[in-house]
Coordinates of C-alpha atoms in Angstrom, one line a residue:
X606 CA -46.7 -45.3 -9.3
X607 CA -46.6 -44.5 -5.6
X608 CA -44.1 -42.2 -4.1
X609 CA -41.2 -43.7 -2.1
X610 CA -41.7 -44.1 1.6
X611 CA -39.6 -45.3 4.4
X612 CA -37.9 -48.4 2.9
X613 CA -34.6 -50.1 2.7
X614 CA -32.4 -50.9 -0.2
X615 CA -34.6 -53.6 -1.7
X616 CA -37.4 -51.2 -2.6
X617 CA -37.8 -48.6 -5.4
X618 CA -34.9 -46.1 -5.4
X619 CA -35.8 -42.5 -4.8
X620 CA -36.2 -40.8 -8.1
X621 CA -34.3 -37.5 -8.3
X622 CA -34.1 -35.3 -11.5
X623 CA -31.9 -32.3 -12.0
X624 CA -33.1 -29.8 -14.6
X625 CA -30.7 -29.8 -17.6
X626 CA -29.6 -31.6 -20.7
X627 CA -29.8 -35.3 -20.1
X628 CA -26.2 -35.7 -21.1
X629 CA -25.0 -32.9 -18.9
X630 CA -24.9 -35.4 -16.0
X631 CA -21.7 -36.9 -17.5
X632 CA -20.0 -33.7 -18.5
X633 CA -16.2 -33.7 -17.8
X634 CA -15.8 -30.0 -18.6
X635 CA -13.9 -27.9 -16.0
X636 CA -17.0 -25.6 -15.8
X637 CA -19.4 -28.3 -14.8
X638 CA -23.2 -28.2 -15.4
X639 CA -25.4 -28.4 -12.3
X640 CA -26.3 -32.1 -12.7
X641 CA -22.6 -33.1 -13.1
X642 CA -21.6 -31.1 -10.0
X643 CA -24.3 -33.0 -8.0
X644 CA -23.1 -36.4 -9.3
X645 CA -19.4 -35.6 -8.6
X646 CA -20.2 -34.4 -5.1
X647 CA -21.9 -37.8 -4.4
X648 CA -19.1 -40.0 -5.8
X649 CA -15.9 -38.0 -5.5
X650 CA -15.2 -36.5 -2.0
X651 CA -12.9 -33.7 -1.4
X652 CA -11.1 -32.9 1.8
X653 CA -14.4 -31.3 3.0
X654 CA -17.9 -31.3 1.6
X655 CA -21.4 -29.9 2.3
X656 CA -24.2 -31.1 4.5
X657 CA -27.8 -30.8 3.5
X658 CA -28.0 -27.2 4.9
X659 CA -25.0 -26.1 2.8
X660 CA -22.6 -26.1 5.8
X661 CA -19.1 -27.3 5.4
X662 CA -18.8 -30.9 6.7
X663 CA -16.0 -33.5 7.1
X664 CA -15.3 -35.7 4.0
X665 CA -11.9 -37.2 3.3
X666 CA -10.6 -35.1 6.2
X667 CA -12.4 -36.0 9.5
X668 CA -11.0 -32.9 11.3
X669 CA -8.9 -29.8 10.7
X670 CA -7.4 -26.8 12.4
X671 CA -6.8 -23.2 11.2
X672 CA -3.8 -21.3 12.5
X673 CA -4.4 -18.0 14.3
X674 CA -3.1 -16.0 11.4
X675 CA -5.6 -17.7 9.0
X676 CA -2.8 -18.7 6.6
X677 CA -2.6 -22.4 7.3
X678 CA -5.3 -25.1 7.1
X679 CA -4.1 -28.4 8.4
X680 CA -6.3 -31.5 7.7
X681 CA -6.2 -34.9 9.2
X682 CA -7.3 -37.5 6.7
X683 CA -9.5 -40.4 7.8
X684 CA -8.1 -43.9 7.8
X685 CA -9.8 -45.0 4.6
X686 CA -9.3 -46.4 1.1
X687 CA -9.5 -44.9 -2.4
X688 CA -11.8 -46.5 -4.9
X689 CA -9.0 -48.9 -6.0
X690 CA -8.6 -50.1 -2.4
X691 CA -5.2 -48.3 -1.9
X692 CA -4.7 -46.3 1.3
X693 CA -5.7 -42.7 1.4
X694 CA -2.4 -41.0 2.3
X695 CA -1.2 -37.4 2.6
X696 CA 0.9 -37.9 -0.6
X697 CA -1.9 -39.3 -2.7
X698 CA -4.3 -36.6 -1.5
X699 CA -1.8 -33.9 -2.2
X700 CA -1.3 -35.1 -5.7
X701 CA -5.1 -35.4 -6.3
X702 CA -5.7 -31.9 -4.9
X703 CA -3.0 -30.3 -7.0
X704 CA -4.5 -31.9 -10.1
X705 CA -8.0 -30.7 -9.2
X706 CA -6.7 -27.2 -8.7
X707 CA -4.8 -27.3 -12.0
X708 CA -7.9 -28.4 -13.9
X709 CA -9.6 -25.1 -12.9
X710 CA -6.9 -22.8 -14.3
X711 CA -8.5 -20.2 -16.6
X712 CA -11.9 -20.8 -15.0
X713 CA -13.6 -18.4 -12.5
X714 CA -13.1 -21.0 -9.8
X715 CA -9.4 -21.1 -10.7
X716 CA -9.2 -17.3 -10.0
X717 CA -10.7 -18.0 -6.6
X718 CA -8.1 -20.7 -5.9
X719 CA -5.2 -18.3 -6.6
X720 CA -5.2 -17.6 -2.9
X721 CA -3.5 -21.0 -2.4
X722 CA 0.2 -20.6 -2.0
X723 CA 1.2 -24.3 -1.4
X724 CA -0.2 -27.7 -0.7
X725 CA 2.0 -29.9 1.5
X726 CA 2.0 -33.5 2.5
X727 CA 3.0 -33.8 6.1
X728 CA 3.6 -36.8 8.4
X729 CA 1.1 -39.8 8.1
X730 CA -2.3 -38.7 6.9
X731 CA -1.8 -34.9 7.4
X732 CA -2.0 -32.4 4.6
X733 CA -1.5 -28.6 4.9
X734 CA -2.8 -25.9 2.6
X735 CA -1.0 -22.5 3.0
X736 CA -2.7 -19.3 1.7
X737 CA -1.2 -16.1 0.5
X738 CA -3.7 -14.2 2.7
X739 CA -6.4 -15.0 5.1
X740 CA -9.7 -16.0 3.4
X741 CA -12.6 -16.5 5.9
X742 CA -14.6 -18.5 3.3
X743 CA -11.8 -20.8 2.2
X744 CA -13.4 -24.0 3.5
X745 CA -16.5 -23.1 1.6
X746 CA -14.4 -22.8 -1.5
X747 CA -12.6 -26.1 -0.8
X748 CA -15.9 -28.0 -0.4
X749 CA -16.9 -27.3 -4.1
X750 CA -17.6 -30.5 -6.0
X751 CA -14.9 -29.6 -8.6
X752 CA -12.3 -30.0 -5.9
X753 CA -13.3 -33.6 -5.2
X754 CA -10.2 -35.8 -5.2
X755 CA -9.6 -38.4 -7.9
X756 CA -7.1 -41.3 -7.5
X757 CA -6.5 -43.8 -10.2
X758 CA -9.4 -42.2 -12.1
X759 CA -11.9 -42.9 -9.2
X760 CA -13.3 -41.0 -6.3
X761 CA -13.7 -42.3 -2.7
X762 CA -17.5 -42.0 -2.4
X763 CA -19.5 -41.4 -0.3
X764 CA -21.7 -43.2 -2.9
X765 CA -21.1 -45.6 -5.7
X766 CA -22.7 -45.1 -9.1
X767 CA -23.5 -47.2 -12.1
X768 CA -25.4 -46.3 -15.3
X769 CA -29.0 -47.1 -15.0
X770 CA -32.2 -46.2 -16.8
X771 CA -36.0 -46.2 -16.2
X772 CA -37.5 -47.3 -19.4
X773 CA -41.1 -46.6 -18.1
X774 CA -40.2 -43.0 -17.3
X775 CA -37.7 -42.6 -20.2
X776 CA -35.0 -41.4 -17.9
X777 CA -31.4 -42.3 -18.2
X778 CA -29.0 -41.6 -15.4
X779 CA -27.2 -43.4 -12.6
X780 CA -28.1 -45.6 -9.7
X781 CA -26.4 -44.3 -6.5
X782 CA -25.9 -46.4 -3.4
X783 CA -24.4 -45.3 -0.1
X784 CA -21.0 -46.9 0.8
X785 CA -21.0 -48.5 4.3
X786 CA -19.1 -46.4 6.9
X787 CA -16.6 -49.2 7.6
X788 CA -15.7 -49.3 3.9
X789 CA -14.9 -45.6 4.0
X790 CA -12.6 -45.8 7.0
X791 CA -15.3 -44.7 9.5
X792 CA -16.8 -46.6 12.5
X793 CA -19.5 -49.1 11.6
X794 CA -23.1 -48.1 12.1
X795 CA -25.6 -50.6 13.4
X796 CA -28.6 -51.1 11.1
X797 CA -26.9 -49.3 8.2
X798 CA -28.7 -51.3 5.5
X799 CA -32.1 -50.8 7.1
X800 CA -31.6 -47.0 7.3
X801 CA -30.2 -46.3 3.9
X802 CA -31.7 -46.3 0.4
X803 CA -30.6 -46.1 -3.2
X804 CA -31.2 -43.1 -5.4
X805 CA -31.8 -43.0 -9.1
X806 CA -30.4 -39.7 -10.4
X807 CA -31.1 -38.3 -13.8
X808 CA -31.1 -35.0 -15.8
X809 CA -34.1 -33.9 -17.8
X810 CA -35.7 -30.8 -19.4
X811 CA -37.9 -28.8 -17.0
X812 CA -41.2 -29.5 -18.8
X813 CA -40.8 -33.3 -18.5
X814 CA -39.5 -33.1 -15.0
X815 CA -42.5 -31.1 -13.8
X816 CA -44.9 -33.4 -15.5
X817 CA -43.3 -36.5 -13.9
X818 CA -43.3 -34.8 -10.5
X819 CA -47.0 -33.8 -10.8
X820 CA -47.8 -37.4 -11.6
X821 CA -46.0 -38.7 -8.6
X822 CA -43.4 -40.6 -10.7
X823 CA -40.4 -38.7 -9.3
X824 CA -39.7 -37.5 -5.8
X825 CA -37.5 -34.5 -6.2
X826 CA -36.7 -31.9 -8.9
X827 CA -33.5 -29.9 -8.4
X828 CA -31.9 -27.0 -10.3
X829 CA -34.9 -24.8 -11.2
X830 CA -34.1 -21.3 -12.4
X831 CA -35.8 -18.1 -13.5
X832 CA -36.1 -19.5 -17.0
X833 CA -38.5 -22.3 -15.9
X834 CA -40.3 -20.9 -12.9
X835 CA -43.5 -20.0 -14.8
X836 CA -43.9 -23.6 -15.8
X837 CA -44.9 -24.5 -12.2
X838 CA -48.2 -22.6 -12.4
X839 CA -49.5 -24.7 -15.2
X840 CA -47.9 -28.0 -14.2
X841 CA -50.4 -29.1 -11.6
X842 CA -47.7 -29.1 -8.9
X843 CA -48.8 -27.9 -5.5
X844 CA -47.3 -24.6 -4.3
X845 CA -46.5 -26.4 -1.1
X846 CA -43.9 -28.5 -3.0
X847 CA -41.8 -25.5 -4.0
X848 CA -38.7 -24.7 -2.1
X849 CA -36.8 -21.5 -2.9
X850 CA -33.1 -21.1 -2.2
X851 CA -32.1 -17.7 -0.7
X852 CA -29.1 -17.4 -3.0
X853 CA -26.7 -14.6 -4.0
X854 CA -24.9 -14.3 -7.3
X855 CA -24.9 -12.7 -10.8
X856 CA -28.2 -12.3 -12.7
X857 CA -27.9 -9.7 -15.5
X858 CA -26.5 -9.0 -18.9
X859 CA -22.8 -9.1 -19.8
X860 CA -21.6 -6.9 -22.7
X861 CA -19.9 -9.2 -25.2
X862 CA -18.5 -6.7 -27.7
X863 CA -17.2 -3.2 -27.2
X864 CA -17.9 -2.0 -30.7
X865 CA -20.4 0.2 -32.4
X866 CA -22.9 1.7 -30.0
X867 CA -21.5 -0.4 -27.2
X868 CA -18.0 1.0 -27.7
X869 CA -18.8 3.8 -25.3
X870 CA -19.2 3.2 -21.6
X871 CA -21.9 5.9 -21.4
X872 CA -24.0 4.1 -24.0
X873 CA -23.7 0.8 -22.1
X874 CA -24.8 2.8 -19.0
X875 CA -27.8 4.0 -21.0
X876 CA -28.9 0.4 -21.4
X877 CA -28.4 -0.2 -17.7
X878 CA -30.5 2.9 -16.8
X879 CA -33.3 1.7 -19.1
X880 CA -33.9 -1.6 -17.3
X881 CA -36.9 -1.5 -14.9
X882 CA -35.7 -4.0 -12.3
X883 CA -38.7 -3.6 -10.1
X884 CA -40.9 -4.9 -12.9
X885 CA -38.9 -8.1 -13.4
X886 CA -40.1 -9.9 -10.3
X887 CA -43.7 -9.2 -11.4
X888 CA -43.0 -11.1 -14.6
X889 CA -43.1 -14.5 -12.9
X890 CA -45.1 -13.5 -9.7
X891 CA -42.0 -13.9 -7.6
X892 CA -42.3 -12.3 -4.2
X893 CA -39.2 -11.3 -2.2
X894 CA -36.9 -11.2 -5.1
X895 CA -33.9 -8.8 -4.5
X896 CA -33.3 -6.3 -7.3
X897 CA -29.9 -4.5 -7.5
X898 CA -27.9 -2.5 -9.9
X899 CA -24.6 -3.2 -8.1
X900 CA -22.0 -5.6 -9.6
X901 CA -21.5 -7.1 -6.1
X902 CA -24.7 -8.1 -4.2
X903 CA -25.3 -5.7 -1.4
X904 CA -24.9 -6.7 2.3
X905 CA -22.0 -9.2 2.0
X906 CA -19.5 -9.6 4.8
X907 CA -16.7 -7.2 4.2
X908 CA -18.7 -4.7 2.3
X909 CA -17.4 -1.3 3.5
X910 CA -20.5 0.5 2.3
X911 CA -18.7 2.8 -0.1
X912 CA -20.5 1.5 -3.1
X913 CA -24.2 2.4 -3.2
X914 CA -27.1 1.5 -5.6
X915 CA -26.8 3.6 -8.7
X916 CA -29.0 6.6 -9.8
X917 CA -30.5 7.1 -6.3
X918 CA -33.2 9.7 -6.3
X919 CA -33.9 9.3 -10.1
X920 CA -37.1 7.8 -11.3
X921 CA -37.2 5.3 -14.1
X922 CA -38.6 8.0 -16.4
X923 CA -35.7 10.4 -15.5
X924 CA -33.2 7.6 -16.2
X925 CA -34.7 6.7 -19.5
X926 CA -34.8 10.4 -20.5
X927 CA -31.1 10.7 -20.0
X928 CA -30.5 7.3 -21.7
X929 CA -32.6 8.4 -24.7
X930 CA -30.5 11.6 -25.1
X931 CA -27.3 9.6 -25.3
X932 CA -28.7 7.3 -28.0
X933 CA -30.0 10.3 -29.9
X934 CA -26.6 12.0 -29.7
X935 CA -24.9 8.8 -31.1
X936 CA -27.4 8.8 -34.0
X937 CA -27.0 12.5 -34.6
X938 CA -23.3 12.0 -35.3
X939 CA -24.3 9.7 -38.2
X940 CA -23.3 6.5 -36.6
X941 CA -25.3 3.4 -37.2
X942 CA -27.5 1.7 -34.6
X943 CA -28.2 -2.0 -35.4
X944 CA -30.6 -4.1 -33.3
X945 CA -28.8 -5.5 -30.2
X946 CA -28.5 -9.2 -30.1
X947 CA -29.4 -10.6 -26.7
X948 CA -28.3 -14.2 -26.0
X949 CA -30.2 -16.3 -23.4
X950 CA -31.3 -19.9 -23.0
X951 CA -34.9 -21.0 -23.7
X952 CA -37.7 -21.2 -21.1
X953 CA -40.9 -19.3 -20.5
X954 CA -39.3 -17.1 -17.8
X955 CA -36.6 -16.0 -20.2
X956 CA -39.2 -15.5 -22.9
X957 CA -40.9 -13.0 -20.5
X958 CA -37.5 -11.6 -19.5
X959 CA -36.5 -10.8 -23.1
X960 CA -39.9 -9.2 -23.8
X961 CA -39.4 -7.0 -20.8
X962 CA -35.8 -6.1 -21.9
X963 CA -37.0 -5.4 -25.4
X964 CA -39.7 -3.0 -24.2
X965 CA -37.2 -1.2 -21.9
X966 CA -34.7 -0.8 -24.7
X967 CA -37.4 0.4 -27.1
X968 CA -38.2 3.1 -24.6
X969 CA -34.8 4.7 -25.2
X970 CA -34.8 4.2 -29.0
X971 CA -33.1 0.8 -29.3
X972 CA -34.3 -2.3 -31.1
X973 CA -33.2 -5.8 -30.0
X974 CA -33.5 -9.4 -31.1
X975 CA -33.0 -12.6 -29.2
X976 CA -30.5 -15.2 -30.2
X977 CA -29.7 -18.6 -28.7
X978 CA -27.5 -18.9 -25.6
X979 CA -24.5 -20.1 -27.6
X980 CA -24.8 -17.6 -30.5
X981 CA -22.6 -14.6 -31.1
X982 CA -24.3 -11.7 -29.3
X983 CA -23.9 -8.1 -28.1
X984 CA -25.4 -8.9 -24.7
X985 CA -25.5 -12.3 -22.9
X986 CA -27.6 -13.4 -19.9
X987 CA -25.5 -14.3 -16.9
X988 CA -27.2 -16.4 -14.3
X989 CA -24.9 -18.0 -11.8
X990 CA -25.0 -18.6 -8.0
X991 CA -22.2 -17.4 -5.8
X992 CA -19.9 -20.1 -4.4
X993 CA -19.1 -18.0 -1.3
X994 CA -20.3 -14.7 0.1
X995 CA -17.5 -12.3 -0.7
X996 CA -16.8 -9.5 -3.2
X997 CA -13.9 -11.5 -4.6
X998 CA -16.2 -14.2 -6.1
X999 CA -18.2 -11.6 -8.0
X1000 CA -15.1 -9.8 -9.3
X1001 CA -13.4 -13.0 -10.4
X1002 CA -16.5 -14.0 -12.5
X1003 CA -16.1 -10.8 -14.5
X1004 CA -12.3 -10.9 -14.7
X1005 CA -10.6 -10.6 -18.1
X1006 CA -9.1 -14.0 -17.6
X1007 CA -12.4 -15.8 -17.0
X1008 CA -15.1 -13.9 -19.0
X1009 CA -15.4 -13.8 -22.8
X1010 CA -17.0 -10.4 -22.4
X1011 CA -15.9 -6.7 -22.1
X1012 CA -13.8 -6.4 -19.0
X1013 CA -11.6 -3.9 -17.1
X1014 CA -7.9 -4.7 -16.6
X1015 CA -7.6 -2.1 -13.9
X1016 CA -10.3 -3.8 -11.8
X1017 CA -8.4 -7.1 -12.3
X1018 CA -5.2 -5.4 -11.0
X1019 CA -7.0 -4.2 -7.9
X1020 CA -8.3 -7.7 -7.2
X1021 CA -4.8 -9.1 -7.5
X1022 CA -3.5 -6.4 -5.2
X1023 CA -6.3 -7.2 -2.7
X1024 CA -5.2 -10.9 -2.8
X1025 CA -1.9 -9.9 -1.4
X1026 CA -3.2 -7.3 1.1
X1027 CA -3.1 -8.7 4.7
X1028 CA -5.0 -5.8 6.3
X1029 CA -8.8 -6.6 6.1
X1030 CA -9.8 -2.9 5.9
X1031 CA -7.4 -2.1 3.1
X1032 CA -8.4 -5.3 1.3
X1033 CA -12.1 -4.2 1.5
X1034 CA -11.2 -0.8 0.1
X1035 CA -9.4 -2.5 -2.8
X1036 CA -12.3 -4.7 -3.6
X1037 CA -14.7 -1.7 -3.5
X1038 CA -12.3 0.2 -5.9
X1039 CA -12.4 -2.8 -8.2
X1040 CA -16.2 -2.8 -8.1
X1041 CA -16.2 0.9 -8.8
X1042 CA -14.0 0.3 -11.9
X1043 CA -16.4 -2.3 -13.2
X1044 CA -19.4 0.0 -12.5
X1045 CA -17.8 2.8 -14.5
X1046 CA -17.0 0.4 -17.3
X1047 CA -20.6 -0.8 -17.5
X1048 CA -19.5 -4.2 -18.8
X1049 CA -22.1 -6.0 -16.7
X1050 CA -25.7 -4.8 -16.3
X1051 CA -27.1 -6.3 -13.1
X1052 CA -30.8 -7.1 -12.6
X1053 CA -30.7 -8.7 -9.1
X1054 CA -30.0 -12.0 -7.4
X1055 CA -30.4 -15.3 -9.2
X1056 CA -33.6 -17.4 -8.8
X1057 CA -33.2 -21.1 -7.7
X1058 CA -36.0 -23.5 -6.8
X1059 CA -36.7 -27.2 -6.2
X1060 CA -39.8 -29.4 -5.9
X1061 CA -39.9 -31.8 -3.0
X1062 CA -42.2 -34.6 -2.1
X1063 CA -43.2 -35.9 1.3
X1064 CA -40.9 -38.9 0.9
X1065 CA -37.7 -36.8 0.8
X1066 CA -35.5 -36.2 3.8
X1067 CA -32.0 -34.7 4.0
X1068 CA -33.0 -31.6 2.0
X1069 CA -32.9 -28.0 3.1
X1070 CA -33.0 -24.7 1.2
X1071 CA -29.7 -22.8 1.5
X1072 CA -28.0 -19.8 0.1
X1073 CA -25.7 -21.8 -2.2
X1074 CA -28.5 -23.9 -3.8
X1075 CA -26.3 -26.9 -2.9
X1076 CA -28.3 -30.1 -2.2
X1077 CA -25.9 -33.0 -1.8
X1078 CA -27.4 -36.4 -2.6
X1079 CA -25.9 -38.5 0.1
X1080 CA -28.1 -37.1 3.0
X1081 CA -31.2 -38.0 0.9
X1082 CA -30.1 -41.6 1.0
X1083 CA -30.1 -41.7 4.9
X1084 CA -33.4 -42.5 6.5
X1085 CA -34.4 -41.0 9.9
X1086 CA -33.8 -43.4 12.7

């Protein structure tokens, strides 16, 4: 089957596959899988959204202003219709936004949204969001697909969707079609039909997705991670098709239970010291990967520089010698040491990762065994991309209210205090203190930044690597003029 070229709506839709469980596309969970986030972003607009480069772009709001104190965001809604053909008004948008925010309570994104003090409907089509403190990345947060606005159980585009399948490729998903600008309350565009195309969007396991891409049956694969990166080498896919996203986020092990050997912070640190992070990138021949042993990725805006990489000046051998002595001391006291259960998803990358972790732990006298991602465990792999580039995002992911893992209430209290601190320097100090508390606790064992990749054919436009690994579908439906 030939790849899609420059064609209109009457020709074959562009075939796009997101790596994941095929049913994840339709997940209604508050913590959405990757494929479901892409579909929601295409069919349920928020006040703002993302363009193909990951920049904040107008959506239901066509313009906005931010007050000088950074505490008020005032949005002017476009003159458009909801999916049920009723007018988009300030009151209906206010209600929809409040519902979207409420749905995230108890989730990491909900902790981020705690900065919102009030959502107000103003005159006409104007809505105001007031914050408790300035947040430079607030628009980035507001553009997340989870904050798309639903009215009468429907979104307002920018695309329509209907269930569709490709029996030849054995892919089930949705057929997405761009909504004409005049039907979204925007000025008409001449030649709209000739310069847009439909997309068929599905979710599939990585092995099948790579095979179909190599055969030319699909045009774009999204959502690749460390787990499946080694599959590319044996798939027949050209290296020139790979696009890496320069992301930030959490990639490491969370401590699930603080009992037995893991009841002591110094023993948890022993595990952290044993990990040879520099060797991890070599596992999958990944150049340029950023290793770190900090909870918060280094170099973020607002980082006051008070938190450095750990164990500076100590070789991996010196670190392991200290770690070994701690494990030996625990054993000498007659306390049992059972194999550590490490939970992680499948995939050849994670197979190699576990083998590396097992060797590192063996070097300090610990045995380990791998369990499935959903099983009870002692250590669990965390692999998630940051939504915005600030310490608050990292700390909220590991908060006691959001993570089913060992946590630090003092760190949480410092984050709450930072939320109400108007002075930027003092706020940065509080975030650094919170990171220091988590570092002392050793409840999270960082490896480095996450890995995200896509495969792109020559027929695709409207795609650009970016630091959020966000690739909205609507730009891919617009053909160059």
